[in-house]
Amino acid sequence: MMIIHAGMTIHPEKETVFLEEINELIKASQAEDGNISYKLLKATEKENAYLMVEVWKDEAAVQRHNASAHFQAFVAKAKELLAAPLDVVAFRGEQLS
């Protein structure tokens, strides 16, 4: 299992556009083969900060996702929405129970 945390800080004036764009990404990503969970969390301690928490069946599913048209389209648009570089951390994991 692959777990990805993608931290995003958004330009305040572009937050509405960001939410519209990322909701399309979330819906398409959740429908992908190999996706277990794909959720966006909003930070409570920092303005305009979000964390995408992704859980994938395996590394192949992540690679397919990263190559998908909907992910590539979001990445292209994200450059104008992000106020700081994307902060991505990936983990290998297994469910304990």
PDB file of C-alpha atoms in Angstrom:
ATOM      1  CA  MET A   1       0.000   0.000   0.000  1.00  0.00           C
ATOM      2  CA  MET A   2       1.232   3.491  -0.819  1.00  0.00           C
ATOM      3  CA  ILE A   3       0.257   6.528   1.252  1.00  0.00           C
ATOM      4  CA  ILE A   4       0.917  10.026  -0.043  1.00  0.00           C
ATOM      5  CA  HIS A   5       0.618  13.329   1.799  1.00  0.00           C
ATOM      6  CA  ALA A   6       0.635  16.321  -0.546  1.00  0.00           C
ATOM      7  CA  GLY A   7       0.740  19.633   1.299  1.00  0.00           C
ATOM      8  CA  MET A   8      -0.465  22.700  -0.581  1.00  0.00           C
ATOM      9  CA  THR A   9      -0.464  26.383   0.338  1.00  0.00           C
ATOM     10  CA  ILE A  10      -2.808  28.337  -1.925  1.00  0.00           C
ATOM     11  CA  HIS A  11      -2.778  32.000  -2.930  1.00  0.00           C
ATOM     12  CA  PRO A  12      -5.648  33.452  -0.839  1.00  0.00           C
ATOM     13  CA  GLU A  13      -7.297  35.143  -3.814  1.00  0.00           C
ATOM     14  CA  LYS A  14      -7.284  31.863  -5.773  1.00  0.00           C
ATOM     15  CA  GLU A  15      -8.742  29.571  -3.120  1.00  0.00           C
ATOM     16  CA  THR A  16     -12.190  29.356  -4.748  1.00  0.00           C
ATOM     17  CA  VAL A  17     -10.676  28.361  -8.108  1.00  0.00           C
ATOM     18  CA  PHE A  18      -8.401  25.875  -6.335  1.00  0.00           C
ATOM     19  CA  LEU A  19     -11.367  24.189  -4.637  1.00  0.00           C
ATOM     20  CA  GLU A  20     -13.261  23.915  -7.921  1.00  0.00           C
ATOM     21  CA  GLU A  21     -10.271  22.421  -9.720  1.00  0.00           C
ATOM     22  CA  ILE A  22      -9.293  20.035  -6.947  1.00  0.00           C
ATOM     23  CA  ASN A  23     -12.828  18.725  -6.506  1.00  0.00           C
ATOM     24  CA  GLU A  24     -12.726  17.526 -10.121  1.00  0.00           C
ATOM     25  CA  LEU A  25      -9.374  15.864  -9.435  1.00  0.00           C
ATOM     26  CA  ILE A  26     -10.727  14.190  -6.291  1.00  0.00           C
ATOM     27  CA  LYS A  27     -13.775  12.714  -8.055  1.00  0.00           C
ATOM     28  CA  ALA A  28     -11.730  11.369 -10.960  1.00  0.00           C
ATOM     29  CA  SER A  29      -8.988  10.024  -8.684  1.00  0.00           C
ATOM     30  CA  GLN A  30     -11.422   8.238  -6.365  1.00  0.00           C
ATOM     31  CA  ALA A  31     -12.801   6.397  -9.402  1.00  0.00           C
ATOM     32  CA  GLU A  32      -9.371   5.111 -10.450  1.00  0.00           C
ATOM     33  CA  ASP A  33      -8.503   1.431 -10.253  1.00  0.00           C
ATOM     34  CA  GLY A  34      -6.171   0.975  -7.300  1.00  0.00           C
ATOM     35  CA  ASN A  35      -7.377   3.987  -5.310  1.00  0.00           C
ATOM     36  CA  ILE A  36      -8.315   3.179  -1.727  1.00  0.00           C
ATOM     37  CA  SER A  37      -8.807   6.734  -0.460  1.00  0.00           C
ATOM     38  CA  TYR A  38      -8.284  10.270  -1.784  1.00  0.00           C
ATOM     39  CA  LYS A  39      -9.236  13.036   0.647  1.00  0.00           C
ATOM     40  CA  LEU A  40      -8.545  16.745   0.948  1.00  0.00           C
ATOM     41  CA  LEU A  41      -8.100  18.168   4.446  1.00  0.00           C
ATOM     42  CA  LYS A  42      -7.980  21.884   5.320  1.00  0.00           C
ATOM     43  CA  ALA A  43      -5.539  23.009   7.986  1.00  0.00           C
ATOM     44  CA  THR A  44      -7.084  24.688  11.003  1.00  0.00           C
ATOM     45  CA  GLU A  45      -3.851  26.282  12.219  1.00  0.00           C
ATOM     46  CA  LYS A  46      -2.749  27.899   8.959  1.00  0.00           C
ATOM     47  CA  GLU A  47      -4.695  29.929   6.409  1.00  0.00           C
ATOM     48  CA  ASN A  48      -4.971  28.621   2.850  1.00  0.00           C
ATOM     49  CA  ALA A  49      -3.200  25.352   3.673  1.00  0.00           C
ATOM     50  CA  TYR A  50      -4.483  21.955   2.558  1.00  0.00           C
ATOM     51  CA  LEU A  51      -3.312  18.368   2.736  1.00  0.00           C
ATOM     52  CA  MET A  52      -4.270  15.735   0.193  1.00  0.00           C
ATOM     53  CA  VAL A  53      -4.114  12.314   1.835  1.00  0.00           C
ATOM     54  CA  GLU A  54      -3.981   9.536  -0.739  1.00  0.00           C
ATOM     55  CA  VAL A  55      -3.984   5.775  -0.218  1.00  0.00           C
ATOM     56  CA  TRP A  56      -3.231   3.526  -3.184  1.00  0.00           C
ATOM     57  CA  LYS A  57      -3.172  -0.253  -3.614  1.00  0.00           C
ATOM     58  CA  ASP A  58       0.421  -0.235  -4.871  1.00  0.00           C
ATOM     59  CA  GLU A  59       3.106   1.777  -6.624  1.00  0.00           C
ATOM     60  CA  ALA A  60       1.724   0.851 -10.058  1.00  0.00           C
ATOM     61  CA  ALA A  61      -1.592   2.498  -9.142  1.00  0.00           C
ATOM     62  CA  VAL A  62       0.282   5.667  -8.125  1.00  0.00           C
ATOM     63  CA  GLN A  63       2.176   5.673 -11.427  1.00  0.00           C
ATOM     64  CA  ARG A  64      -1.068   5.298 -13.400  1.00  0.00           C
ATOM     65  CA  HIS A  65      -2.597   8.122 -11.383  1.00  0.00           C
ATOM     66  CA  ASN A  66       0.389  10.410 -11.953  1.00  0.00           C
ATOM     67  CA  ALA A  67       0.151   9.763 -15.710  1.00  0.00           C
ATOM     68  CA  SER A  68      -3.631  10.269 -15.868  1.00  0.00           C
ATOM     69  CA  ALA A  69      -5.101  13.139 -17.869  1.00  0.00           C
ATOM     70  CA  HIS A  70      -7.006  14.538 -14.865  1.00  0.00           C
ATOM     71  CA  PHE A  71      -3.890  14.585 -12.666  1.00  0.00           C
ATOM     72  CA  GLN A  72      -1.723  16.146 -15.374  1.00  0.00           C
ATOM     73  CA  ALA A  73      -4.383  18.805 -16.029  1.00  0.00           C
ATOM     74  CA  PHE A  74      -4.499  19.701 -12.333  1.00  0.00           C
ATOM     75  CA  VAL A  75      -0.698  19.886 -12.080  1.00  0.00           C
ATOM     76  CA  ALA A  76      -0.617  22.323 -14.996  1.00  0.00           C
ATOM     77  CA  LYS A  77      -3.236  24.565 -13.360  1.00  0.00           C
ATOM     78  CA  ALA A  78      -1.774  24.252  -9.856  1.00  0.00           C
ATOM     79  CA  LYS A  79       1.312  26.278 -10.760  1.00  0.00           C
ATOM     80  CA  GLU A  80      -0.770  29.463 -10.767  1.00  0.00           C
ATOM     81  CA  LEU A  81      -2.739  28.511  -7.646  1.00  0.00           C
ATOM     82  CA  LEU A  82       0.069  27.508  -5.270  1.00  0.00           C
ATOM     83  CA  ALA A  83       1.750  30.131  -3.092  1.00  0.00           C
ATOM     84  CA  ALA A  84       4.566  27.712  -2.157  1.00  0.00           C
ATOM     85  CA  PRO A  85       6.076  24.592  -3.673  1.00  0.00           C
ATOM     86  CA  LEU A  86       4.072  21.396  -3.313  1.00  0.00           C
ATOM     87  CA  ASP A  87       5.263  19.384  -0.292  1.00  0.00           C
ATOM     88  CA  VAL A  88       4.903  15.678  -1.088  1.00  0.00           C
ATOM     89  CA  VAL A  89       5.851  12.799   1.199  1.00  0.00           C
ATOM     90  CA  ALA A  90       5.218   9.155   0.267  1.00  0.00           C
ATOM     91  CA  PHE A  91       5.068   6.139   2.568  1.00  0.00           C
ATOM     92  CA  ARG A  92       4.793   2.388   2.139  1.00  0.00           C
ATOM     93  CA  GLY A  93       2.357   0.915   4.601  1.00  0.00           C
ATOM     94  CA  GLU A  94       0.148  -1.950   5.514  1.00  0.00           C
ATOM     95  CA  GLN A  95      -3.178  -2.072   7.250  1.00  0.00           C
ATOM     96  CA  LEU A  96      -2.848  -3.346  10.827  1.00  0.00           C
ATOM     97  CA  SER A  97      -6.351  -4.628  11.342  1.00  0.00           C
TER      98      SER A  97
END
